[in-house]
Every structure is written in C-alpha cells, then in structure tokens.
Amino acid sequence: MASFTEKFARNQWYVAAYGREVGRELLARTICGEPIVFYRTEDGRPVALADRCVHRRFPLSKSNLDGDRIVCGYHGFTYDTGGTCVSVPGQKRIPRTARVPSYPVVEQDSFVWVWIGEADRADATEIPRAPWLDQEGWTAIDGMEYLPARYGLLVDNLLDLSHETYLHAGYIGTPEVAETPITTEVDDDASVVHVSRRMSDVECPPFYARSTGIEGRIDRWQDIEYHPPCLYLLHSRVAPTGVAPGADGDDSGAFHVEVVYAITPETETSTFDFWAVARDFALDDQGVSDFLWESNRTVVLQDVAALAVLEGVIADEAEGYQELSINIDTGGLAARRLLKRMVEADAPDRTGTLR
C-alpha cells in the first residue's frame, strides 16, 4: 500500500526495551529487521550486539555470559562488549573478520534506545524526552504489547484520536472526541507533528472519572506531539468545566496525564507497542495505578485487534487502492510525509553518498 511507509529510517533512535527488561539475562529483540541481543555489563551498562555468531549464525541470545563477554552456545566463539571476537575454539589465531556489529545504546526516561544506522552518526542529544516516566512528582504505569501489523498503522491510529469515540467507548471515548475539530501544526525543521483537540463542557469518560474522582462534566485537552519515527506524546489535561489555568500559569486545579507510546518496528509487518501513562495526582494510590494499568492495556489491546484486522485487509488488497482522507487525517498524513523524508534521507544518491 503506497500510502504507508513500509521501509525504515535507519539513522534514527528506536526504543528497544524498558530498562528493567535489560539485565544479566540475554534479551533477544528484532528492531527494524535487525536481530539484536541486549544485556548489561557487570557495572550496569547496557550493551547491544548483532544476535548472530559470525561462525555459524547461532543466536547469541541463546548463549551464555562470562563476565561481560558472550560465549556462543554452539561452538564457543567469545565476544566482548564491542562485538570483537576474543576467543575461538581449537586455535590461538583469531580471524580478523571475527566480529559482530555492535549498536549504540542509551538509557533514558526508563527506556533503552538503540541506533541501528551508521554508528558515527548516532547523537544521543537527539533522543526525544519523556521525563515524566521517572520524574519526581509523577507516578507512571507502563507495558508493551506486540502488534502483528506495520508500524505506520499505529502511527495513523495515534495521530487521529477520533477513533476513541467508536473503538474505545466505555474507557476513554466519548462522542465529543469525534465531534471536536483538531488543529495541526508541523515543525519541519525539528521533524515534529503537533495535533491539538480542546474540548469544553464535555462528558467525562470512565478512564478519568474513576482515576481523578471528578463528578460531572469536564474541560478536556488532548495535545499530541509526535517525534518520528518512534516517540509519541499525548499531553492530556482534564478539569471540572470552567476550571482554567491561572494567568500566572498555575494549573493546580486540573489533572494532568502524560501518555507515552514508543512505536518500534520489528519487521515490515510487526511492531512493538510500548505504552506508558504518567499522572501528577494520586501519586501513592495503588488502586488508581491498578485501574489505569488495566484500563489502558485494554485500550491498547483494542487497538492491536483492530490494526491486526487492518493489516490483513491491506495485505490482500489490489495494487493501486486509493484511500480517502479528511480533516481528521492531517496529523497522520503529516507524519507519513516526515517518515518518508527520513527513509529517503538514508538512501544513497547516484554517487553512492548518503544524503
């Protein structure tokens, strides 16, 4: 389907795991088609290596750690944290080509990020932030679901929240979400898409009514900030109708929720859907945390089910099918354009030089 990006921008950062997933046990995860093994050194540093022994392709993730080195579980080829083979069986001479690729990794805001492109182009300062996930004054819950569909479908889904009215009724959806127009702005220089929906005097969905204790109608803001290819932020504000931020910026009369999605392609038709919800209220209330975790996971699984169906439809459709897009699609269309630009930036020009 030509309207969806089916290749990956390689010279970009992607979330590979939550920090808690990476430890002294070897973790296998495929990122943008690249099989990678993750682990921590004895001093706690995350490491990412190609998950194939150079000798006979045995997955290093099914091997063993010896200190900070991986010993292949098939023939004993041993690799240091940079991917260099330091020992081979039956001989002292180690072939010059006995090494596996290593990948730059950064741990930030509870995520482990990986760069699968040209290592010398990796700049950790370009990783977008989600500080609420491990910041004082906020409490966060999180999870990850496997999506058997291309990542572009999830990007579309999250940039157009009008689907909440229909797919997520009874959780976060109310009629006003679909009825309220959006505003869309694109920062081409920073490669960020902003989509905003501001609703006044609307129904309070159960997701917020039960977690905040608000009774009656609310003012509800949904301000999206998408940093392609991977990070999606939804700045959500709910308050009793008529409670507005003060002239000095004080907004203590409202409840704030930061919804974070890391959208990481596994293959061209499968995606890791990392999700998190951070709040600035009821910080120590485990009951609220449990409710939000169950509710948000249900919402995510509803998306997963719908997008899996859509993936099957797209896979079977005739070549040249034309979509219809309307005003609510402006954010998603802008995201597609930026993703396409990122993919094209990785492609070599006619001289063989990357643009």
Coordinates of C-alpha atoms in Angstrom, one line a residue:
M1 CA 0.0 0.0 0.0
A2 CA 1.8 3.0 -1.3
S3 CA 0.4 5.5 1.3
F4 CA 2.2 3.7 4.2
T5 CA 5.9 3.8 4.8
E6 CA 7.0 0.2 4.5
K7 CA 10.7 0.7 5.0
F8 CA 12.6 2.0 8.0
A9 CA 14.6 5.1 8.7
R10 CA 17.8 3.5 9.9
N11 CA 19.7 6.5 11.1
Q12 CA 17.3 7.2 13.9
W13 CA 16.9 6.1 17.6
Y14 CA 14.3 3.5 18.5
V15 CA 13.1 2.2 21.8
A16 CA 14.3 -1.4 22.2
A17 CA 13.1 -2.2 25.7
Y18 CA 12.3 -0.9 29.1
G19 CA 15.3 -0.5 31.3
R20 CA 14.0 -3.2 33.6
E21 CA 13.9 -5.7 30.7
V22 CA 17.7 -5.5 30.1
G23 CA 19.7 -7.3 32.7
R24 CA 22.2 -10.1 33.1
E25 CA 19.9 -12.4 31.2
L26 CA 20.4 -12.2 27.4
L27 CA 17.4 -10.5 25.7
A28 CA 16.6 -11.1 22.0
R29 CA 14.7 -8.4 20.2
T30 CA 14.5 -7.6 16.5
I31 CA 14.5 -3.9 15.7
C32 CA 13.7 -2.8 12.1
G33 CA 14.6 -6.2 10.8
E34 CA 17.9 -6.4 12.8
P35 CA 18.1 -9.3 15.3
I36 CA 19.9 -7.8 18.3
V37 CA 20.9 -9.3 21.7
F38 CA 20.8 -7.0 24.7
Y39 CA 22.4 -7.4 28.2
R40 CA 24.0 -5.4 31.0
T41 CA 27.7 -5.5 31.9
E42 CA 28.5 -6.2 35.5
D43 CA 28.7 -2.5 36.2
G44 CA 25.2 -2.0 34.8
R45 CA 25.9 -0.6 31.3
P46 CA 23.5 -1.8 28.5
V47 CA 25.1 -3.5 25.5
A48 CA 23.6 -4.3 22.1
L49 CA 25.2 -6.7 19.6
A50 CA 24.0 -8.4 16.5
D51 CA 22.3 -11.7 17.5
R52 CA 24.2 -14.0 15.2
C53 CA 27.5 -15.7 15.8
V54 CA 29.9 -14.9 13.0
H55 CA 30.8 -18.6 12.7
R56 CA 27.6 -20.5 12.1
R57 CA 24.9 -17.9 12.8
F58 CA 23.9 -19.4 16.1
P59 CA 21.8 -16.8 18.1
L60 CA 24.0 -15.2 20.8
S61 CA 20.8 -14.6 22.8
K62 CA 20.7 -18.4 23.2
S63 CA 24.2 -18.4 24.5
N64 CA 25.9 -17.5 27.8
L65 CA 27.5 -14.6 29.6
D66 CA 31.0 -15.0 31.1
G67 CA 31.6 -11.7 32.9
D68 CA 30.9 -9.1 30.3
R69 CA 31.5 -11.4 27.4
I70 CA 29.1 -13.6 25.4
V71 CA 30.2 -17.1 24.8
C72 CA 28.4 -18.7 21.8
G73 CA 26.4 -21.7 23.0
Y74 CA 27.2 -23.6 19.8
H75 CA 31.0 -23.5 19.3
G76 CA 32.2 -21.2 22.0
F77 CA 33.2 -18.1 19.9
T78 CA 33.5 -15.4 22.6
Y79 CA 32.7 -11.7 22.0
D80 CA 33.5 -8.6 24.1
T81 CA 31.0 -5.7 24.5
G82 CA 32.2 -4.1 21.3
G83 CA 31.4 -7.2 19.3
T84 CA 35.1 -8.2 18.8
C85 CA 35.7 -12.0 19.0
V86 CA 38.4 -12.6 21.6
S87 CA 38.5 -16.4 21.6
V88 CA 37.8 -19.2 19.1
P89 CA 37.9 -22.9 19.7
G90 CA 40.9 -25.0 18.8
Q91 CA 43.3 -22.2 17.7
K92 CA 45.1 -19.2 19.1
R93 CA 44.9 -17.1 16.0
I94 CA 41.6 -15.2 15.8
P95 CA 40.5 -14.3 12.2
R96 CA 40.4 -10.5 11.5
T97 CA 36.8 -10.8 10.4
A98 CA 35.6 -12.5 13.6
R99 CA 33.4 -9.8 15.0
V100 CA 29.7 -9.0 15.1
P101 CA 28.2 -5.5 14.8
S102 CA 27.6 -3.5 17.9
Y103 CA 24.9 -0.8 18.3
P104 CA 25.0 2.4 20.2
V105 CA 22.6 2.3 23.1
V106 CA 21.3 4.9 25.6
E107 CA 19.2 4.5 28.7
Q108 CA 16.9 7.4 29.2
D109 CA 13.5 8.1 30.8
S110 CA 13.0 4.4 31.7
F111 CA 13.7 3.3 28.0
V112 CA 16.7 1.7 26.4
W113 CA 17.2 3.3 23.0
V114 CA 19.2 1.7 20.2
W115 CA 20.6 3.2 17.0
I116 CA 20.7 0.7 14.1
G117 CA 22.2 3.0 11.4
E118 CA 25.7 4.3 10.9
A119 CA 27.3 4.3 14.4
D120 CA 29.3 7.5 13.8
R121 CA 26.0 9.4 13.2
A122 CA 24.4 8.5 16.5
D123 CA 23.8 11.6 18.6
A124 CA 22.2 10.9 22.0
T125 CA 21.2 14.6 22.3
E126 CA 18.7 13.9 19.5
I127 CA 16.7 11.4 21.5
P128 CA 13.3 12.9 22.4
R129 CA 12.4 13.1 26.0
A130 CA 9.6 11.6 28.1
P131 CA 10.8 12.8 31.6
W132 CA 7.5 12.1 33.4
L133 CA 8.2 8.4 33.3
D134 CA 10.8 8.6 36.1
Q135 CA 10.4 12.1 37.4
E136 CA 9.6 13.2 41.0
G137 CA 6.0 14.4 41.3
W138 CA 4.7 11.9 38.8
T139 CA 3.6 8.2 39.0
A140 CA 3.8 6.1 35.9
I141 CA 2.4 2.7 34.8
D142 CA 3.6 1.0 31.6
G143 CA 3.5 -2.1 29.4
M144 CA 4.3 -3.4 26.0
E145 CA 2.1 -5.2 23.5
Y146 CA 3.1 -7.0 20.4
L147 CA 1.3 -5.7 17.3
P148 CA 1.1 -8.0 14.2
A149 CA 0.9 -5.1 11.8
R150 CA 3.1 -2.5 10.2
Y151 CA 4.1 0.4 12.4
G152 CA 2.6 3.0 10.1
L153 CA -0.9 1.8 11.1
L154 CA -0.2 2.5 14.7
V155 CA 1.2 6.0 13.8
D156 CA -2.0 6.7 11.9
N157 CA -4.1 5.4 14.8
L158 CA -2.4 7.6 17.4
L159 CA -2.4 10.8 15.4
D160 CA -6.2 10.6 14.9
L161 CA -7.9 10.1 18.2
S162 CA -11.4 10.4 16.8
H163 CA -11.4 6.6 16.8
E164 CA -11.7 6.8 20.6
T165 CA -15.4 7.5 20.3
Y166 CA -16.1 4.3 18.5
L167 CA -13.3 1.8 19.4
H168 CA -12.8 2.8 23.0
A169 CA -16.3 3.7 24.2
G170 CA -16.6 2.9 27.9
Y171 CA -12.9 3.6 28.5
I172 CA -11.6 6.9 27.1
G173 CA -14.0 7.5 24.2
T174 CA -16.9 10.0 24.3
P175 CA -19.0 11.5 21.5
E176 CA -17.2 14.8 21.7
V177 CA -13.8 13.4 20.7
A178 CA -15.1 12.6 17.2
E179 CA -17.2 15.8 17.0
T180 CA -14.5 18.3 18.0
P181 CA -12.3 19.7 15.2
I182 CA -8.5 19.5 15.5
T183 CA -5.7 21.9 14.7
T184 CA -2.5 20.5 13.2
E185 CA 0.9 22.1 13.0
V186 CA 4.1 20.7 11.6
D187 CA 7.6 21.8 12.6
D188 CA 9.6 20.6 9.5
D189 CA 12.9 21.8 10.9
A190 CA 12.5 19.8 14.1
S191 CA 10.5 17.0 12.4
V192 CA 7.7 17.2 14.9
V193 CA 3.9 16.9 14.3
H194 CA 1.5 18.7 16.7
V195 CA -2.2 17.9 16.8
S196 CA -4.5 19.6 19.3
R197 CA -8.1 19.0 20.3
R198 CA -9.6 21.2 23.0
M199 CA -13.0 20.2 24.3
S200 CA -15.2 22.3 26.7
D201 CA -18.1 21.1 28.9
V202 CA -18.0 17.5 27.7
E203 CA -18.7 14.1 29.2
C204 CA -16.0 12.7 31.5
P205 CA -15.0 9.1 30.3
P206 CA -14.6 6.4 33.0
F207 CA -10.8 6.4 32.5
Y208 CA -10.7 9.9 34.0
A209 CA -13.8 9.9 36.2
R210 CA -12.6 6.9 38.3
S211 CA -9.0 7.9 38.5
T212 CA -9.5 11.6 39.3
G213 CA -12.8 11.4 41.2
I214 CA -14.3 14.2 39.1
E215 CA -18.1 14.2 39.1
G216 CA -19.9 15.8 36.3
R217 CA -18.7 17.4 33.0
I218 CA -15.2 18.4 32.2
D219 CA -12.9 20.5 30.0
R220 CA -10.6 18.1 28.2
W221 CA -7.5 18.9 26.3
Q222 CA -5.6 16.4 24.0
D223 CA -2.3 17.9 22.8
I224 CA -0.3 15.4 20.7
E225 CA 3.4 15.7 20.0
Y226 CA 4.8 13.1 17.6
H227 CA 8.6 12.8 17.1
P228 CA 9.0 10.4 14.2
P229 CA 9.9 7.7 13.9
C230 CA 9.5 6.4 17.4
L231 CA 8.1 8.6 20.2
Y232 CA 4.5 9.8 20.6
L233 CA 3.4 12.0 23.5
L234 CA -0.2 12.9 24.4
H235 CA -0.3 15.8 26.9
S236 CA -3.8 15.3 28.4
R237 CA -5.5 17.8 30.7
V238 CA -8.8 17.3 32.4
A239 CA -10.6 19.6 34.8
P240 CA -14.1 20.3 36.0
T241 CA -15.9 22.5 33.5
G242 CA -14.8 26.1 33.8
V243 CA -11.6 25.5 35.7
A244 CA -8.9 27.2 33.6
P245 CA -5.2 27.7 34.1
G246 CA -4.4 30.9 36.0
A247 CA -2.9 33.9 34.4
D248 CA 0.4 33.1 36.1
G249 CA 0.4 29.6 34.6
D250 CA -0.8 27.8 37.7
D251 CA -2.9 24.9 36.7
S252 CA -3.2 23.1 40.1
G253 CA -7.0 22.9 39.6
A254 CA -6.6 20.4 36.8
F255 CA -5.4 16.8 36.5
H256 CA -2.5 16.1 34.0
V257 CA -1.8 12.8 32.3
E258 CA 1.2 12.2 30.0
V259 CA 0.5 9.3 27.7
V260 CA 3.7 8.0 26.0
Y261 CA 4.0 5.5 23.1
A262 CA 7.2 4.2 21.7
I263 CA 6.4 2.8 18.2
T264 CA 9.2 0.4 17.3
P265 CA 9.1 -1.7 14.1
E266 CA 10.1 -5.3 14.5
T267 CA 9.7 -6.2 10.8
E268 CA 7.7 -4.6 7.9
T269 CA 4.5 -6.1 9.3
S270 CA 5.1 -6.3 13.0
T271 CA 5.6 -3.7 15.7
F272 CA 6.5 -3.3 19.4
D273 CA 3.9 -1.1 21.0
F274 CA 5.5 0.3 24.2
W275 CA 3.0 2.4 26.2
A276 CA 3.1 4.3 29.5
V277 CA 0.7 6.6 31.4
A278 CA 2.2 9.1 33.9
R279 CA 0.0 11.2 36.2
D280 CA 0.5 14.1 38.6
F281 CA -2.3 13.1 41.0
A282 CA -3.0 10.3 43.4
L283 CA 0.7 9.6 43.3
D284 CA 0.7 6.9 46.1
D285 CA -2.7 5.4 45.4
Q286 CA -2.0 1.8 44.2
G287 CA -5.7 1.4 43.4
V288 CA -5.6 4.2 40.9
S289 CA -2.4 2.7 39.3
D290 CA -4.0 -0.7 39.0
F291 CA -7.2 0.8 37.5
L292 CA -5.2 2.9 34.9
W293 CA -3.0 -0.1 34.0
E294 CA -5.9 -2.4 33.4
S295 CA -7.9 0.3 31.5
N296 CA -5.0 1.5 29.3
R297 CA -3.9 -2.1 28.5
T298 CA -7.5 -2.8 27.4
V299 CA -7.5 0.2 25.2
V300 CA -4.1 -0.8 23.7
L301 CA -5.4 -4.3 23.1
Q302 CA -8.4 -2.9 21.3
D303 CA -6.1 -1.0 19.0
V304 CA -4.0 -4.1 18.5
A305 CA -7.0 -6.2 17.5
A306 CA -8.3 -3.5 15.1
L307 CA -4.9 -2.9 13.4
A308 CA -4.3 -6.6 13.0
V309 CA -7.5 -6.8 11.1
L310 CA -6.5 -3.8 9.0
E311 CA -3.1 -5.4 8.3
G312 CA -4.8 -8.4 6.8
V313 CA -7.0 -6.2 4.7
I314 CA -4.0 -4.2 3.3
A315 CA -2.0 -7.4 2.6
D316 CA -4.8 -8.8 0.5
E317 CA -6.0 -5.6 -1.4
A318 CA -5.4 -4.9 -5.0
E319 CA -2.5 -2.8 -6.1
G320 CA -3.3 0.9 -6.5
Y321 CA -6.1 1.1 -3.9
Q322 CA -6.8 4.8 -3.1
E323 CA -7.6 6.0 0.4
L324 CA -10.0 8.8 1.2
S325 CA -8.6 11.3 3.7
I326 CA -10.4 14.1 5.5
N327 CA -9.6 16.9 8.0
I328 CA -9.1 14.5 11.0
D329 CA -6.2 12.8 9.0
T330 CA -4.0 15.9 8.7
G331 CA -1.8 14.8 11.6
G332 CA -1.3 11.3 10.2
L333 CA -0.6 12.5 6.7
A334 CA 2.0 14.9 8.0
A335 CA 3.6 12.0 10.0
R336 CA 3.7 9.9 6.8
R337 CA 5.4 12.7 5.0
L338 CA 8.1 13.1 7.7
L339 CA 8.7 9.4 7.9
K340 CA 9.0 9.2 4.1
R341 CA 11.5 12.0 4.2
M342 CA 13.6 10.2 6.9
V343 CA 13.7 7.0 4.8
E344 CA 14.7 8.9 1.7
A345 CA 17.5 10.7 3.6
D346 CA 19.1 7.3 4.3
A347 CA 19.0 6.2 0.7
P348 CA 22.3 6.7 -1.3
D349 CA 22.2 9.2 -4.2
R350 CA 23.6 8.3 -7.6
T351 CA 27.2 8.8 -6.5
G352 CA 26.7 6.3 -3.7
T353 CA 26.8 9.0 -1.0
L354 CA 24.2 9.2 1.7
R355 CA 22.3 12.5 1.5

